[in-house]
């Protein structure tokens, strides 16, 4: 393959969890290189673990312009991927709440509020929710077990558990939960339309407004109440900060976790020997989840987009100021110089430092600890509840769909008797 490959980015992906050949070639031969986009523009692609980590942590790679572009209709130069491959033009969202908030802001704009968030959303806090997460999983499994076979684990499990967990995280009042579930249904139906996503975010804004008003009046033990208590009167957060926080945590905690459930379960079905090891207790649920997070990625190629604020020397190349830079988390997780046997799915080798799925530095996902608890409880309890769980159709024939940033199974039908 020539160094100046002519394929349009994102590259065609033939196997769900196998990075495209061109992506692998670039990681090994041109780890920082320019790519052509479907709209005729160019961008820089970063493919090795250490270089990807640099982009995530170096302030010269800024998300400010990406945040502004997201409100207008997508990251600079990046069309939204369509479910069946190819690309679709992102259309401007309707008026309303469509703001990725702190996840795409520069550190100096959200550092103080992020510190307050980090003081609440700790691994200890996530562990304190484990019992409630387990209960949410068991309730979902009860419904799954009481339903017909074959059952779809995407709609019946992967997208159900995160909604229940978020209700617990926010300590949502019972009369607000139906509106929250309605928002979740809108979000799932919206992908990959940015306009529809904007409408869904408008629906979420109404839920967030009711929750913030409730917690302002009487702070409880949900995350917003805890934030108000932690911030104190002198550093009291604005309504905008609280509303953005609800919307950010809900959006990130719903779709990304659902997608990781779906992709992780498919990877286990593709490797029944590994699923058997997990069932038998030969590997821990914690290790299994870390390997799933590393291996079972299926990004669209547009997550973590940044723009350089000055010339940056990286991977033997000089990236000019004002350049759009994409990172490949899929490729970073397969970096031979960082992980032994990177193309093998081995639950026993799972470890947090083997992947950058939750980001790094000032943009490390604050919900990572809770997501880990959720995935651990969800996958382990699913396999224990249904010891004969197996795919109804061949795992290799599973059809994929996509939202703005992830690819995942459209359906994952299973039987257990």
GROMACS .gro file of C-alpha atoms in nm:
model
  417
    1UNK     CA    1   0.000   0.000   0.000
    2UNK     CA    2   0.141   0.340  -0.095
    3UNK     CA    3   0.203   0.599   0.174
    4UNK     CA    4  -0.024   0.848  -0.003
    5UNK     CA    5  -0.327   0.621   0.000
    6UNK     CA    6  -0.624   0.760  -0.190
    7UNK     CA    7  -0.904   0.608   0.015
    8UNK     CA    8  -1.154   0.854   0.156
    9UNK     CA    9  -1.162   0.876   0.535
   10UNK     CA   10  -1.321   0.709   0.727
   11UNK     CA   11  -1.192   0.397   0.557
   12UNK     CA   12  -1.423   0.112   0.465
   13UNK     CA   13  -1.450  -0.142   0.748
   14UNK     CA   14  -1.532  -0.496   0.637
   15UNK     CA   15  -1.520  -0.668   0.977
   16UNK     CA   16  -1.686  -0.511   1.283
   17UNK     CA   17  -1.388  -0.515   1.520
   18UNK     CA   18  -1.101  -0.547   1.275
   19UNK     CA   19  -0.958  -0.205   1.184
   20UNK     CA   20  -0.949  -0.141   0.808
   21UNK     CA   21  -0.629  -0.253   0.636
   22UNK     CA   22  -0.538   0.106   0.549
   23UNK     CA   23  -0.572   0.213   0.911
   24UNK     CA   24  -0.341  -0.068   1.022
   25UNK     CA   25  -0.095   0.019   0.747
   26UNK     CA   26  -0.086   0.382   0.848
   27UNK     CA   27  -0.028   0.297   1.215
   28UNK     CA   28   0.274   0.090   1.119
   29UNK     CA   29   0.414   0.309   0.843
   30UNK     CA   30   0.267   0.660   0.860
   31UNK     CA   31   0.124   0.702   1.211
   32UNK     CA   32   0.051   1.072   1.164
   33UNK     CA   33  -0.065   1.142   0.811
   34UNK     CA   34  -0.309   1.341   0.600
   35UNK     CA   35  -0.638   1.192   0.480
   36UNK     CA   36  -0.895   1.296   0.222
   37UNK     CA   37  -1.254   1.358   0.331
   38UNK     CA   38  -1.576   1.298   0.143
   39UNK     CA   39  -1.637   1.674   0.115
   40UNK     CA   40  -1.306   1.722  -0.068
   41UNK     CA   41  -1.117   1.859   0.229
   42UNK     CA   42  -0.822   1.712   0.413
   43UNK     CA   43  -0.742   1.639   0.776
   44UNK     CA   44  -0.471   1.472   0.981
   45UNK     CA   45  -0.514   1.122   1.123
   46UNK     CA   46  -0.331   1.001   1.437
   47UNK     CA   47  -0.318   0.625   1.485
   48UNK     CA   48  -0.062   0.517   1.749
   49UNK     CA   49  -0.142   0.488   2.121
   50UNK     CA   50   0.119   0.736   2.248
   51UNK     CA   51   0.038   0.992   1.979
   52UNK     CA   52  -0.336   0.959   2.036
   53UNK     CA   53  -0.278   1.015   2.405
   54UNK     CA   54  -0.080   1.329   2.321
   55UNK     CA   55  -0.368   1.468   2.118
   56UNK     CA   56  -0.606   1.397   2.406
   57UNK     CA   57  -0.387   1.568   2.667
   58UNK     CA   58  -0.196   1.846   2.486
   59UNK     CA   59  -0.376   2.184   2.500
   60UNK     CA   60  -0.246   2.271   2.154
   61UNK     CA   61  -0.512   2.033   2.024
   62UNK     CA   62  -0.830   2.229   2.092
   63UNK     CA   63  -1.195   2.125   2.087
   64UNK     CA   64  -1.332   2.480   2.098
   65UNK     CA   65  -1.387   2.510   1.723
   66UNK     CA   66  -1.532   2.159   1.712
   67UNK     CA   67  -1.779   2.252   1.985
   68UNK     CA   68  -1.891   2.558   1.791
   69UNK     CA   69  -1.920   2.355   1.471
   70UNK     CA   70  -2.124   2.090   1.650
   71UNK     CA   71  -2.386   2.351   1.734
   72UNK     CA   72  -2.390   2.457   1.367
   73UNK     CA   73  -2.398   2.102   1.240
   74UNK     CA   74  -2.093   1.883   1.292
   75UNK     CA   75  -1.716   1.882   1.336
   76UNK     CA   76  -1.502   2.079   1.089
   77UNK     CA   77  -1.476   1.897   0.760
   78UNK     CA   78  -1.648   1.585   0.889
   79UNK     CA   79  -1.976   1.465   0.743
   80UNK     CA   80  -2.188   1.243   0.964
   81UNK     CA   81  -2.164   0.875   0.876
   82UNK     CA   82  -2.476   0.710   0.743
   83UNK     CA   83  -2.586   0.375   0.887
   84UNK     CA   84  -2.513   0.178   0.572
   85UNK     CA   85  -2.170   0.327   0.504
   86UNK     CA   86  -2.079   0.633   0.302
   87UNK     CA   87  -2.168   0.973   0.436
   88UNK     CA   88  -2.457   1.207   0.485
   89UNK     CA   89  -2.447   1.583   0.510
   90UNK     CA   90  -2.511   1.710   0.858
   91UNK     CA   91  -2.798   1.956   0.861
   92UNK     CA   92  -2.825   2.236   1.116
   93UNK     CA   93  -3.025   2.135   1.423
   94UNK     CA   94  -3.344   2.314   1.511
   95UNK     CA   95  -3.342   2.586   1.771
   96UNK     CA   96  -3.312   2.433   2.116
   97UNK     CA   97  -3.051   2.254   2.319
   98UNK     CA   98  -2.781   2.095   2.108
   99UNK     CA   99  -2.457   2.163   2.291
  100UNK     CA  100  -2.199   1.901   2.374
  101UNK     CA  101  -2.096   2.122   2.666
  102UNK     CA  102  -1.783   2.049   2.861
  103UNK     CA  103  -1.688   1.743   2.659
  104UNK     CA  104  -1.584   1.973   2.374
  105UNK     CA  105  -1.480   2.286   2.564
  106UNK     CA  106  -1.123   2.398   2.626
  107UNK     CA  107  -0.984   2.329   2.975
  108UNK     CA  108  -0.971   2.696   3.077
  109UNK     CA  109  -1.348   2.727   3.021
  110UNK     CA  110  -1.457   2.444   3.240
  111UNK     CA  111  -1.170   2.356   3.471
  112UNK     CA  112  -1.332   2.476   3.793
  113UNK     CA  113  -1.667   2.310   3.730
  114UNK     CA  114  -1.495   1.992   3.613
  115UNK     CA  115  -1.307   1.978   3.944
  116UNK     CA  116  -1.638   1.998   4.128
  117UNK     CA  117  -1.781   1.724   3.907
  118UNK     CA  118  -1.473   1.509   3.960
  119UNK     CA  119  -1.509   1.546   4.337
  120UNK     CA  120  -1.855   1.386   4.312
  121UNK     CA  121  -1.823   1.140   4.024
  122UNK     CA  122  -1.550   0.933   4.187
  123UNK     CA  123  -1.484   0.559   4.175
  124UNK     CA  124  -1.614   0.547   4.533
  125UNK     CA  125  -1.940   0.710   4.426
  126UNK     CA  126  -1.970   0.459   4.140
  127UNK     CA  127  -1.916   0.173   4.384
  128UNK     CA  128  -2.183   0.316   4.613
  129UNK     CA  129  -2.426   0.276   4.322
  130UNK     CA  130  -2.328  -0.083   4.242
  131UNK     CA  131  -2.621  -0.234   4.434
  132UNK     CA  132  -2.869  -0.010   4.252
  133UNK     CA  133  -2.699  -0.085   3.921
  134UNK     CA  134  -2.730  -0.457   3.994
  135UNK     CA  135  -3.099  -0.411   4.070
  136UNK     CA  136  -3.148  -0.223   3.743
  137UNK     CA  137  -2.979  -0.507   3.556
  138UNK     CA  138  -3.190  -0.773   3.729
  139UNK     CA  139  -3.512  -0.582   3.649
  140UNK     CA  140  -3.408  -0.571   3.285
  141UNK     CA  141  -3.328  -0.943   3.286
  142UNK     CA  142  -3.666  -1.018   3.443
  143UNK     CA  143  -3.836  -0.847   3.151
  144UNK     CA  144  -3.609  -1.021   2.902
  145UNK     CA  145  -3.674  -1.362   3.056
  146UNK     CA  146  -4.049  -1.304   3.057
  147UNK     CA  147  -4.057  -1.211   2.691
  148UNK     CA  148  -4.055  -1.413   2.370
  149UNK     CA  149  -3.763  -1.591   2.208
  150UNK     CA  150  -3.561  -1.511   2.011
  151UNK     CA  151  -3.500  -1.184   2.194
  152UNK     CA  152  -3.302  -0.884   2.078
  153UNK     CA  153  -3.029  -0.792   2.326
  154UNK     CA  154  -2.978  -0.450   2.167
  155UNK     CA  155  -3.329  -0.316   2.221
  156UNK     CA  156  -3.416  -0.545   2.513
  157UNK     CA  157  -3.097  -0.515   2.718
  158UNK     CA  158  -2.822  -0.284   2.589
  159UNK     CA  159  -3.053   0.017   2.558
  160UNK     CA  160  -3.260  -0.065   2.867
  161UNK     CA  161  -3.000  -0.094   3.142
  162UNK     CA  162  -2.842   0.253   3.091
  163UNK     CA  163  -3.181   0.427   3.116
  164UNK     CA  164  -3.252   0.260   3.449
  165UNK     CA  165  -2.902   0.338   3.579
  166UNK     CA  166  -2.930   0.704   3.481
  167UNK     CA  167  -3.260   0.730   3.666
  168UNK     CA  168  -3.070   0.611   3.974
  169UNK     CA  169  -2.773   0.841   3.911
  170UNK     CA  170  -2.998   1.147   3.895
  171UNK     CA  171  -3.242   1.012   4.154
  172UNK     CA  172  -3.518   1.112   3.914
  173UNK     CA  173  -3.865   1.148   4.067
  174UNK     CA  174  -4.109   0.883   3.949
  175UNK     CA  175  -4.326   1.139   3.769
  176UNK     CA  176  -4.025   1.254   3.561
  177UNK     CA  177  -3.902   0.910   3.459
  178UNK     CA  178  -4.155   0.857   3.175
  179UNK     CA  179  -4.035   1.179   3.009
  180UNK     CA  180  -3.675   1.064   3.050
  181UNK     CA  181  -3.752   0.728   2.890
  182UNK     CA  182  -3.928   0.911   2.606
  183UNK     CA  183  -3.613   1.117   2.550
  184UNK     CA  184  -3.405   0.797   2.538
  185UNK     CA  185  -3.634   0.656   2.270
  186UNK     CA  186  -3.602   0.978   2.067
  187UNK     CA  187  -3.223   0.967   2.085
  188UNK     CA  188  -3.203   0.613   1.963
  189UNK     CA  189  -3.444   0.684   1.677
  190UNK     CA  190  -3.252   1.000   1.583
  191UNK     CA  191  -2.920   0.839   1.484
  192UNK     CA  192  -2.746   0.951   1.271
  193UNK     CA  193  -2.956   1.262   1.196
  194UNK     CA  194  -2.818   1.569   1.370
  195UNK     CA  195  -3.148   1.753   1.324
  196UNK     CA  196  -3.341   1.472   1.495
  197UNK     CA  197  -3.077   1.459   1.765
  198UNK     CA  198  -3.127   1.829   1.824
  199UNK     CA  199  -3.499   1.773   1.869
  200UNK     CA  200  -3.428   1.494   2.117
  201UNK     CA  201  -3.199   1.724   2.313
  202UNK     CA  202  -3.482   1.972   2.333
  203UNK     CA  203  -3.688   1.699   2.498
  204UNK     CA  204  -3.406   1.625   2.742
  205UNK     CA  205  -3.382   1.995   2.829
  206UNK     CA  206  -3.733   1.978   2.969
  207UNK     CA  207  -3.639   1.685   3.193
  208UNK     CA  208  -3.319   1.860   3.301
  209UNK     CA  209  -3.509   2.177   3.385
  210UNK     CA  210  -3.752   1.990   3.613
  211UNK     CA  211  -3.468   1.803   3.782
  212UNK     CA  212  -3.259   2.117   3.845
  213UNK     CA  213  -3.559   2.305   3.986
  214UNK     CA  214  -3.631   2.014   4.222
  215UNK     CA  215  -3.271   1.991   4.343
  216UNK     CA  216  -3.241   2.367   4.386
  217UNK     CA  217  -3.538   2.356   4.621
  218UNK     CA  218  -3.415   2.056   4.820
  219UNK     CA  219  -3.081   1.896   4.723
  220UNK     CA  220  -3.101   1.517   4.744
  221UNK     CA  221  -2.860   1.227   4.695
  222UNK     CA  222  -2.871   1.232   4.316
  223UNK     CA  223  -2.571   1.367   4.130
  224UNK     CA  224  -2.717   1.720   4.092
  225UNK     CA  225  -2.799   1.742   4.463
  226UNK     CA  226  -2.449   1.621   4.548
  227UNK     CA  227  -2.297   1.879   4.313
  228UNK     CA  228  -2.493   2.160   4.473
  229UNK     CA  229  -2.378   2.047   4.817
  230UNK     CA  230  -2.016   2.004   4.708
  231UNK     CA  231  -1.998   2.342   4.537
  232UNK     CA  232  -2.127   2.538   4.835
  233UNK     CA  233  -2.274   2.887   4.832
  234UNK     CA  234  -1.957   3.069   4.726
  235UNK     CA  235  -1.908   2.853   4.417
  236UNK     CA  236  -2.273   2.783   4.352
  237UNK     CA  237  -2.319   2.657   3.994
  238UNK     CA  238  -2.538   2.845   3.751
  239UNK     CA  239  -2.851   2.689   3.609
  240UNK     CA  240  -2.672   2.670   3.274
  241UNK     CA  241  -2.390   2.465   3.427
  242UNK     CA  242  -2.635   2.229   3.596
  243UNK     CA  243  -2.856   2.191   3.288
  244UNK     CA  244  -2.553   2.127   3.066
  245UNK     CA  245  -2.424   1.872   3.316
  246UNK     CA  246  -2.752   1.680   3.318
  247UNK     CA  247  -2.764   1.677   2.938
  248UNK     CA  248  -2.399   1.581   2.902
  249UNK     CA  249  -2.411   1.298   3.158
  250UNK     CA  250  -2.738   1.166   3.022
  251UNK     CA  251  -2.626   1.166   2.660
  252UNK     CA  252  -2.283   1.017   2.729
  253UNK     CA  253  -2.414   0.769   2.984
  254UNK     CA  254  -2.692   0.642   2.761
  255UNK     CA  255  -2.575   0.587   2.405
  256UNK     CA  256  -2.208   0.516   2.462
  257UNK     CA  257  -2.282   0.258   2.733
  258UNK     CA  258  -2.556   0.094   2.525
  259UNK     CA  259  -2.322   0.072   2.228
  260UNK     CA  260  -2.045  -0.080   2.440
  261UNK     CA  261  -2.289  -0.339   2.578
  262UNK     CA  262  -2.395  -0.435   2.225
  263UNK     CA  263  -2.042  -0.451   2.085
  264UNK     CA  264  -1.908  -0.637   2.388
  265UNK     CA  265  -2.179  -0.901   2.373
  266UNK     CA  266  -2.119  -0.953   2.002
  267UNK     CA  267  -1.746  -0.999   2.068
  268UNK     CA  268  -1.828  -1.260   2.333
  269UNK     CA  269  -2.057  -1.444   2.090
  270UNK     CA  270  -1.779  -1.439   1.833
  271UNK     CA  271  -1.545  -1.592   2.093
  272UNK     CA  272  -1.754  -1.848   2.287
  273UNK     CA  273  -1.445  -1.984   2.461
  274UNK     CA  274  -1.386  -1.646   2.623
  275UNK     CA  275  -1.752  -1.621   2.725
  276UNK     CA  276  -1.719  -1.966   2.886
  277UNK     CA  277  -1.414  -1.849   3.083
  278UNK     CA  278  -1.609  -1.552   3.215
  279UNK     CA  279  -1.909  -1.770   3.306
  280UNK     CA  280  -1.684  -2.013   3.491
  281UNK     CA  281  -1.514  -1.738   3.690
  282UNK     CA  282  -1.176  -1.807   3.530
  283UNK     CA  283  -1.145  -1.435   3.453
  284UNK     CA  284  -1.294  -1.146   3.648
  285UNK     CA  285  -1.575  -0.930   3.518
  286UNK     CA  286  -1.347  -0.627   3.567
  287UNK     CA  287  -1.074  -0.770   3.340
  288UNK     CA  288  -1.331  -0.883   3.086
  289UNK     CA  289  -1.479  -0.534   3.059
  290UNK     CA  290  -1.137  -0.376   3.007
  291UNK     CA  291  -1.062  -0.615   2.721
  292UNK     CA  292  -1.404  -0.545   2.570
  293UNK     CA  293  -1.335  -0.173   2.592
  294UNK     CA  294  -1.004  -0.220   2.410
  295UNK     CA  295  -1.102  -0.476   2.149
  296UNK     CA  296  -1.471  -0.423   2.072
  297UNK     CA  297  -1.448  -0.072   1.934
  298UNK     CA  298  -1.627   0.024   1.615
  299UNK     CA  299  -1.593   0.398   1.581
  300UNK     CA  300  -1.708   0.601   1.284
  301UNK     CA  301  -1.379   0.789   1.286
  302UNK     CA  302  -1.506   1.126   1.406
  303UNK     CA  303  -1.487   1.096   1.785
  304UNK     CA  304  -1.226   1.311   1.957
  305UNK     CA  305  -1.191   1.561   1.672
  306UNK     CA  306  -0.964   1.856   1.751
  307UNK     CA  307  -0.808   2.157   1.578
  308UNK     CA  308  -0.446   2.263   1.628
  309UNK     CA  309  -0.395   2.610   1.778
  310UNK     CA  310  -0.034   2.627   1.655
  311UNK     CA  311   0.212   2.419   1.454
  312UNK     CA  312   0.262   2.086   1.633
  313UNK     CA  313   0.538   1.832   1.574
  314UNK     CA  314   0.398   1.481   1.623
  315UNK     CA  315   0.495   1.139   1.494
  316UNK     CA  316   0.766   1.279   1.272
  317UNK     CA  317   0.528   1.525   1.102
  318UNK     CA  318   0.452   1.893   1.149
  319UNK     CA  319   0.078   1.954   1.172
  320UNK     CA  320   0.009   2.318   1.079
  321UNK     CA  321  -0.193   2.548   1.300
  322UNK     CA  322  -0.564   2.539   1.223
  323UNK     CA  323  -0.560   2.178   1.103
  324UNK     CA  324  -0.842   1.936   1.179
  325UNK     CA  325  -0.706   1.629   1.357
  326UNK     CA  326  -0.882   1.295   1.394
  327UNK     CA  327  -0.769   1.027   1.637
  328UNK     CA  328  -0.837   0.657   1.595
  329UNK     CA  329  -0.915   0.492   1.927
  330UNK     CA  330  -0.968   0.166   1.739
  331UNK     CA  331  -0.614   0.180   1.604
  332UNK     CA  332  -0.463   0.293   1.935
  333UNK     CA  333  -0.613  -0.013   2.101
  334UNK     CA  334  -0.438  -0.235   1.844
  335UNK     CA  335  -0.097  -0.070   1.870
  336UNK     CA  336   0.160  -0.351   1.866
  337UNK     CA  337   0.413  -0.136   2.051
  338UNK     CA  338   0.175  -0.094   2.344
  339UNK     CA  339  -0.022  -0.418   2.381
  340UNK     CA  340   0.085  -0.780   2.343
  341UNK     CA  341  -0.121  -0.981   2.092
  342UNK     CA  342  -0.336  -0.675   2.012
  343UNK     CA  343  -0.553  -0.851   1.754
  344UNK     CA  344  -0.653  -1.134   1.991
  345UNK     CA  345  -0.959  -1.113   2.214
  346UNK     CA  346  -0.828  -1.243   2.545
  347UNK     CA  347  -1.029  -1.147   2.852
  348UNK     CA  348  -0.742  -1.238   3.081
  349UNK     CA  349  -0.521  -0.960   2.947
  350UNK     CA  350  -0.777  -0.684   3.004
  351UNK     CA  351  -0.633  -0.382   3.184
  352UNK     CA  352  -0.724  -0.011   3.200
  353UNK     CA  353  -0.390   0.106   3.058
  354UNK     CA  354  -0.441  -0.099   2.740
  355UNK     CA  355  -0.694   0.142   2.593
  356UNK     CA  356  -0.798   0.506   2.568
  357UNK     CA  357  -1.169   0.440   2.528
  358UNK     CA  358  -1.255   0.684   2.807
  359UNK     CA  359  -1.011   0.947   2.683
  360UNK     CA  360  -0.728   1.098   2.884
  361UNK     CA  361  -0.622   1.416   3.059
  362UNK     CA  362  -0.868   1.699   3.105
  363UNK     CA  363  -1.118   1.527   2.877
  364UNK     CA  364  -1.112   1.190   3.050
  365UNK     CA  365  -1.471   1.067   3.081
  366UNK     CA  366  -1.600   1.157   3.426
  367UNK     CA  367  -1.854   0.877   3.399
  368UNK     CA  368  -1.590   0.610   3.336
  369UNK     CA  369  -1.611   0.454   3.683
  370UNK     CA  370  -1.989   0.420   3.667
  371UNK     CA  371  -1.974   0.286   3.310
  372UNK     CA  372  -1.731   0.018   3.428
  373UNK     CA  373  -1.961  -0.083   3.714
  374UNK     CA  374  -2.255  -0.093   3.475
  375UNK     CA  375  -2.076  -0.307   3.216
  376UNK     CA  376  -1.936  -0.542   3.480
  377UNK     CA  377  -2.272  -0.600   3.645
  378UNK     CA  378  -2.464  -0.614   3.319
  379UNK     CA  379  -2.250  -0.862   3.129
  380UNK     CA  380  -2.172  -1.088   3.426
  381UNK     CA  381  -2.535  -1.108   3.541
  382UNK     CA  382  -2.665  -1.167   3.189
  383UNK     CA  383  -2.434  -1.466   3.142
  384UNK     CA  384  -2.516  -1.605   3.487
  385UNK     CA  385  -2.892  -1.567   3.447
  386UNK     CA  386  -2.887  -1.740   3.107
  387UNK     CA  387  -2.618  -2.012   3.114
  388UNK     CA  388  -2.731  -2.144   2.773
  389UNK     CA  389  -2.753  -1.800   2.611
  390UNK     CA  390  -2.645  -1.820   2.248
  391UNK     CA  391  -2.691  -1.620   1.928
  392UNK     CA  392  -2.996  -1.710   1.721
  393UNK     CA  393  -2.809  -1.633   1.398
  394UNK     CA  394  -2.443  -1.645   1.307
  395UNK     CA  395  -2.249  -1.365   1.480
  396UNK     CA  396  -2.067  -1.308   1.152
  397UNK     CA  397  -2.395  -1.217   0.981
  398UNK     CA  398  -2.491  -0.941   1.226
  399UNK     CA  399  -2.581  -0.618   1.048
  400UNK     CA  400  -2.433  -0.297   1.186
  401UNK     CA  401  -2.588   0.049   1.214
  402UNK     CA  402  -2.438   0.378   1.336
  403UNK     CA  403  -2.494   0.697   1.525
  404UNK     CA  404  -2.270   1.003   1.496
  405UNK     CA  405  -1.966   0.843   1.660
  406UNK     CA  406  -2.024   0.467   1.699
  407UNK     CA  407  -2.104   0.161   1.494
  408UNK     CA  408  -2.289  -0.123   1.665
  409UNK     CA  409  -2.521  -0.419   1.592
  410UNK     CA  410  -2.864  -0.321   1.466
  411UNK     CA  411  -2.999  -0.633   1.637
  412UNK     CA  412  -2.842  -0.913   1.839
  413UNK     CA  413  -3.099  -1.190   1.857
  414UNK     CA  414  -3.049  -1.468   2.110
  415UNK     CA  415  -3.215  -1.779   2.256
  416UNK     CA  416  -3.151  -1.958   2.586
  417UNK     CA  417  -3.360  -2.273   2.592
   0.00000   0.00000   0.00000
